[in-house]
Amino acid sequence: MFIHKFLSTALGIGYIGKGAGTYAAIATCICWHLFQSPYTNPYLWPVLFTMLIVILGVMSADRVEEIWGKDHGRVVIDEVAGMCITLLFVPLKWEYTLIGLILFRFFDILKPLYIRKLEELPGGWGVMADDVLAGIYANVILQLVVVLALF
């Protein structure tokens, strides 16, 4: 069970308490920049990593729900997954990352456009799905920002 607590809290960030989701999203942004190399495929590893986080998130959130209850505040791996989705296929620039962070937190906190409805899914799926959709919405808008910034 320790591994599920460790993963679901994003390596312990979830124990911070109030604002842990935002701290997890910020940590994800920092790691996103630190772990990308100009010598590797800029699409392959981020997609594989994001898929892995989503899968581990569903499994771990499902397991810790037995202990902590439905979508406990300590569980922040969903914010990590949503932030990764927000940044997929976006040029690696701090300006875009900051805009992505703001967009993701906006959608994650306010939960418009059917995002809140996804929380009703059972177990780990309900924990992860709303943040996945928030990340998708943030990514779509961020892609528009990137395209418009090129002209």
Coordinates of N, CA and C in Angstrom, one line a residue, residues 50-125:
T50 N 3.2 10.4 -20.0 CA 1.8 10.9 -19.6 C 0.9 9.7 -19.6
M51 N 1.0 8.8 -20.5 CA 0.2 7.6 -20.5 C 0.4 6.7 -19.2
L52 N 1.7 6.6 -18.9 CA 2.1 5.9 -17.7 C 1.5 6.5 -16.4
I53 N 1.6 7.9 -16.3 CA 1.1 8.6 -15.2 C -0.4 8.4 -15.1
V54 N -1.2 8.4 -16.2 CA -2.6 8.2 -16.1 C -2.9 6.8 -15.6
I55 N -2.2 5.8 -16.2 CA -2.5 4.4 -15.8 C -2.2 4.2 -14.3
L56 N -1.0 4.7 -13.9 CA -0.6 4.5 -12.5 C -1.6 5.3 -11.6
G57 N -2.0 6.5 -12.1 CA -2.9 7.3 -11.3 C -4.3 6.6 -11.0
V58 N -4.8 6.0 -12.1 CA -6.1 5.3 -11.9 C -5.9 4.1 -10.9
M59 N -4.8 3.4 -11.0 CA -4.6 2.2 -10.1 C -4.4 2.7 -8.7
S60 N -3.5 3.7 -8.5 CA -3.2 4.1 -7.1 C -4.3 4.9 -6.5
A61 N -5.0 5.7 -7.2 CA -6.2 6.4 -6.7 C -7.3 5.5 -6.3
D62 N -7.4 4.4 -7.0 CA -8.4 3.4 -6.7 C -8.0 2.7 -5.4
R63 N -6.8 2.4 -5.2 CA -6.3 1.7 -4.0 C -6.4 2.6 -2.8
V64 N -6.0 3.8 -2.8 CA -6.0 4.7 -1.6 C -7.4 5.1 -1.3
E65 N -8.3 5.0 -2.2 CA -9.7 5.4 -1.9 C -10.2 4.5 -0.8
E66 N -9.7 3.2 -0.8 CA -10.2 2.3 0.3 C -9.8 2.8 1.7
I67 N -8.7 3.6 1.7 CA -8.2 4.0 3.0 C -8.7 5.5 3.3
W68 N -8.5 6.3 2.3 CA -8.7 7.8 2.6 C -10.1 8.2 2.1
G69 N -10.8 7.5 1.4 CA -12.1 7.9 0.9 C -12.0 8.4 -0.5
K70 N -13.2 8.8 -1.1 CA -13.3 9.2 -2.5 C -12.6 10.5 -2.7
D71 N -11.7 10.5 -3.7 CA -11.0 11.7 -4.2 C -10.4 12.6 -3.1
H72 N -9.7 11.9 -2.2 CA -9.1 12.7 -1.1 C -8.1 13.7 -1.5
G73 N -8.0 14.8 -0.8 CA -7.1 15.9 -1.1 C -5.7 15.6 -1.2
R74 N -5.2 14.5 -0.6 CA -3.8 14.1 -0.7 C -3.5 13.5 -2.1
V75 N -4.5 13.0 -2.8 CA -4.3 12.4 -4.1 C -4.1 13.6 -5.1
V76 N -2.9 13.7 -5.6 CA -2.6 14.8 -6.6 C -2.0 14.2 -7.9
I77 N -1.9 12.9 -8.0 CA -1.4 12.4 -9.2 C -2.3 12.8 -10.4
D78 N -3.5 13.0 -10.1 CA -4.4 13.5 -11.2 C -4.0 14.9 -11.7
E79 N -3.5 15.7 -10.8 CA -3.0 17.0 -11.3 C -1.8 16.9 -12.1
V80 N -0.9 15.9 -11.8 CA 0.3 15.7 -12.5 C -0.1 15.2 -13.9
A81 N -1.1 14.3 -14.0 CA -1.5 13.8 -15.3 C -2.1 14.9 -16.2
G82 N -3.0 15.7 -15.5 CA -3.7 16.8 -16.3 C -2.7 17.8 -16.8
M83 N -1.7 18.1 -15.9 CA -0.7 19.1 -16.4 C 0.2 18.5 -17.5
C84 N 0.5 17.3 -17.4 CA 1.2 16.6 -18.6 C 0.4 16.7 -19.8
I85 N -0.8 16.4 -19.8 CA -1.7 16.5 -20.9 C -1.8 17.9 -21.5
T86 N -1.8 18.9 -20.6 CA -1.8 20.3 -21.0 C -0.6 20.6 -21.8
L87 N 0.6 20.1 -21.5 CA 1.8 20.4 -22.1 C 2.2 19.6 -23.3
L88 N 1.4 18.5 -23.6 CA 1.8 17.7 -24.7 C 1.7 18.5 -26.0
F89 N 2.8 18.3 -26.8 CA 2.9 18.8 -28.2 C 3.0 20.4 -28.2
V90 N 3.4 20.9 -27.1 CA 3.5 22.4 -26.9 C 5.0 22.6 -26.9
P91 N 5.5 23.7 -27.6 CA 6.9 24.0 -27.6 C 7.4 24.2 -26.2
L92 N 8.6 23.7 -25.9 CA 9.2 23.8 -24.6 C 9.7 25.2 -24.3
K93 N 8.8 26.1 -23.9 CA 9.1 27.5 -23.5 C 8.4 27.8 -22.2
W94 N 9.1 28.4 -21.3 CA 8.5 28.7 -20.0 C 7.2 29.6 -20.1
E95 N 7.2 30.4 -21.1 CA 6.0 31.3 -21.3 C 4.8 30.4 -21.5
Y96 N 4.9 29.4 -22.4 CA 3.8 28.5 -22.7 C 3.5 27.6 -21.5
T97 N 4.5 27.2 -20.8 CA 4.3 26.4 -19.6 C 3.5 27.1 -18.6
L98 N 3.8 28.4 -18.3 CA 3.1 29.2 -17.4 C 1.6 29.4 -17.8
I99 N 1.4 29.7 -19.1 CA 0.0 29.9 -19.6 C -0.7 28.5 -19.4
G100 N 0.0 27.4 -19.7 CA -0.7 26.1 -19.6 C -1.0 25.8 -18.1
L101 N -0.2 26.2 -17.2 CA -0.5 26.0 -15.8 C -1.7 26.8 -15.4
I102 N -1.8 28.0 -15.8 CA -2.9 28.9 -15.5 C -4.2 28.3 -16.1
L103 N -4.1 27.9 -17.3 CA -5.3 27.3 -18.0 C -5.7 26.0 -17.3
F104 N -4.8 25.1 -17.0 CA -5.1 23.9 -16.4 C -5.8 24.1 -15.0
R105 N -5.2 24.9 -14.2 CA -5.8 25.2 -12.9 C -7.1 25.8 -13.0
F106 N -7.4 26.7 -14.0 CA -8.7 27.2 -14.2 C -9.7 26.2 -14.4
F107 N -9.4 25.3 -15.4 CA -10.4 24.2 -15.7 C -10.5 23.2 -14.6
D108 N -9.4 22.9 -13.9 CA -9.4 21.9 -12.8 C -10.2 22.4 -11.6
I109 N -10.1 23.7 -11.3 CA -10.8 24.3 -10.1 C -12.2 24.5 -10.4
L110 N -12.5 25.2 -11.5 CA -13.9 25.6 -11.8 C -14.7 24.4 -12.4
K111 N -14.1 23.5 -13.1 CA -14.7 22.3 -13.6 C -15.9 22.6 -14.5
P112 N -15.7 23.4 -15.6 CA -16.8 23.7 -16.5 C -16.9 22.6 -17.6
L113 N -17.9 22.7 -18.5 CA -18.0 21.9 -19.7 C -17.9 20.4 -19.4
Y114 N -18.7 19.9 -18.5 CA -18.8 18.4 -18.2 C -17.6 17.9 -17.4
I115 N -16.7 18.7 -17.0 CA -15.5 18.2 -16.2 C -16.1 17.6 -14.9
R116 N -16.9 18.4 -14.2 CA -17.4 17.9 -12.9 C -18.2 16.6 -13.0
K117 N -18.9 16.4 -14.1 CA -19.6 15.2 -14.3 C -18.7 13.9 -14.2
L118 N -17.5 14.1 -14.7 CA -16.6 12.9 -14.8 C -16.2 12.5 -13.4
E119 N -16.3 13.3 -12.4 CA -15.9 12.9 -11.0 C -16.8 11.8 -10.5
E120 N -18.0 11.7 -11.1 CA -18.9 10.6 -10.7 C -18.6 9.2 -11.1
L121 N -17.6 9.1 -12.0 CA -17.1 7.8 -12.4 C -16.6 7.1 -11.2
P122 N -16.6 5.7 -11.1 CA -16.2 5.0 -9.9 C -14.7 4.9 -9.8
G123 N -14.3 4.9 -8.5 CA -12.9 4.7 -8.1 C -11.9 5.6 -8.7
G124 N -10.7 5.1 -9.1 CA -9.7 5.8 -9.7 C -10.0 6.5 -11.0
W125 N -11.0 6.0 -11.7 CA -11.4 6.6 -13.0 C -12.0 8.0 -12.7

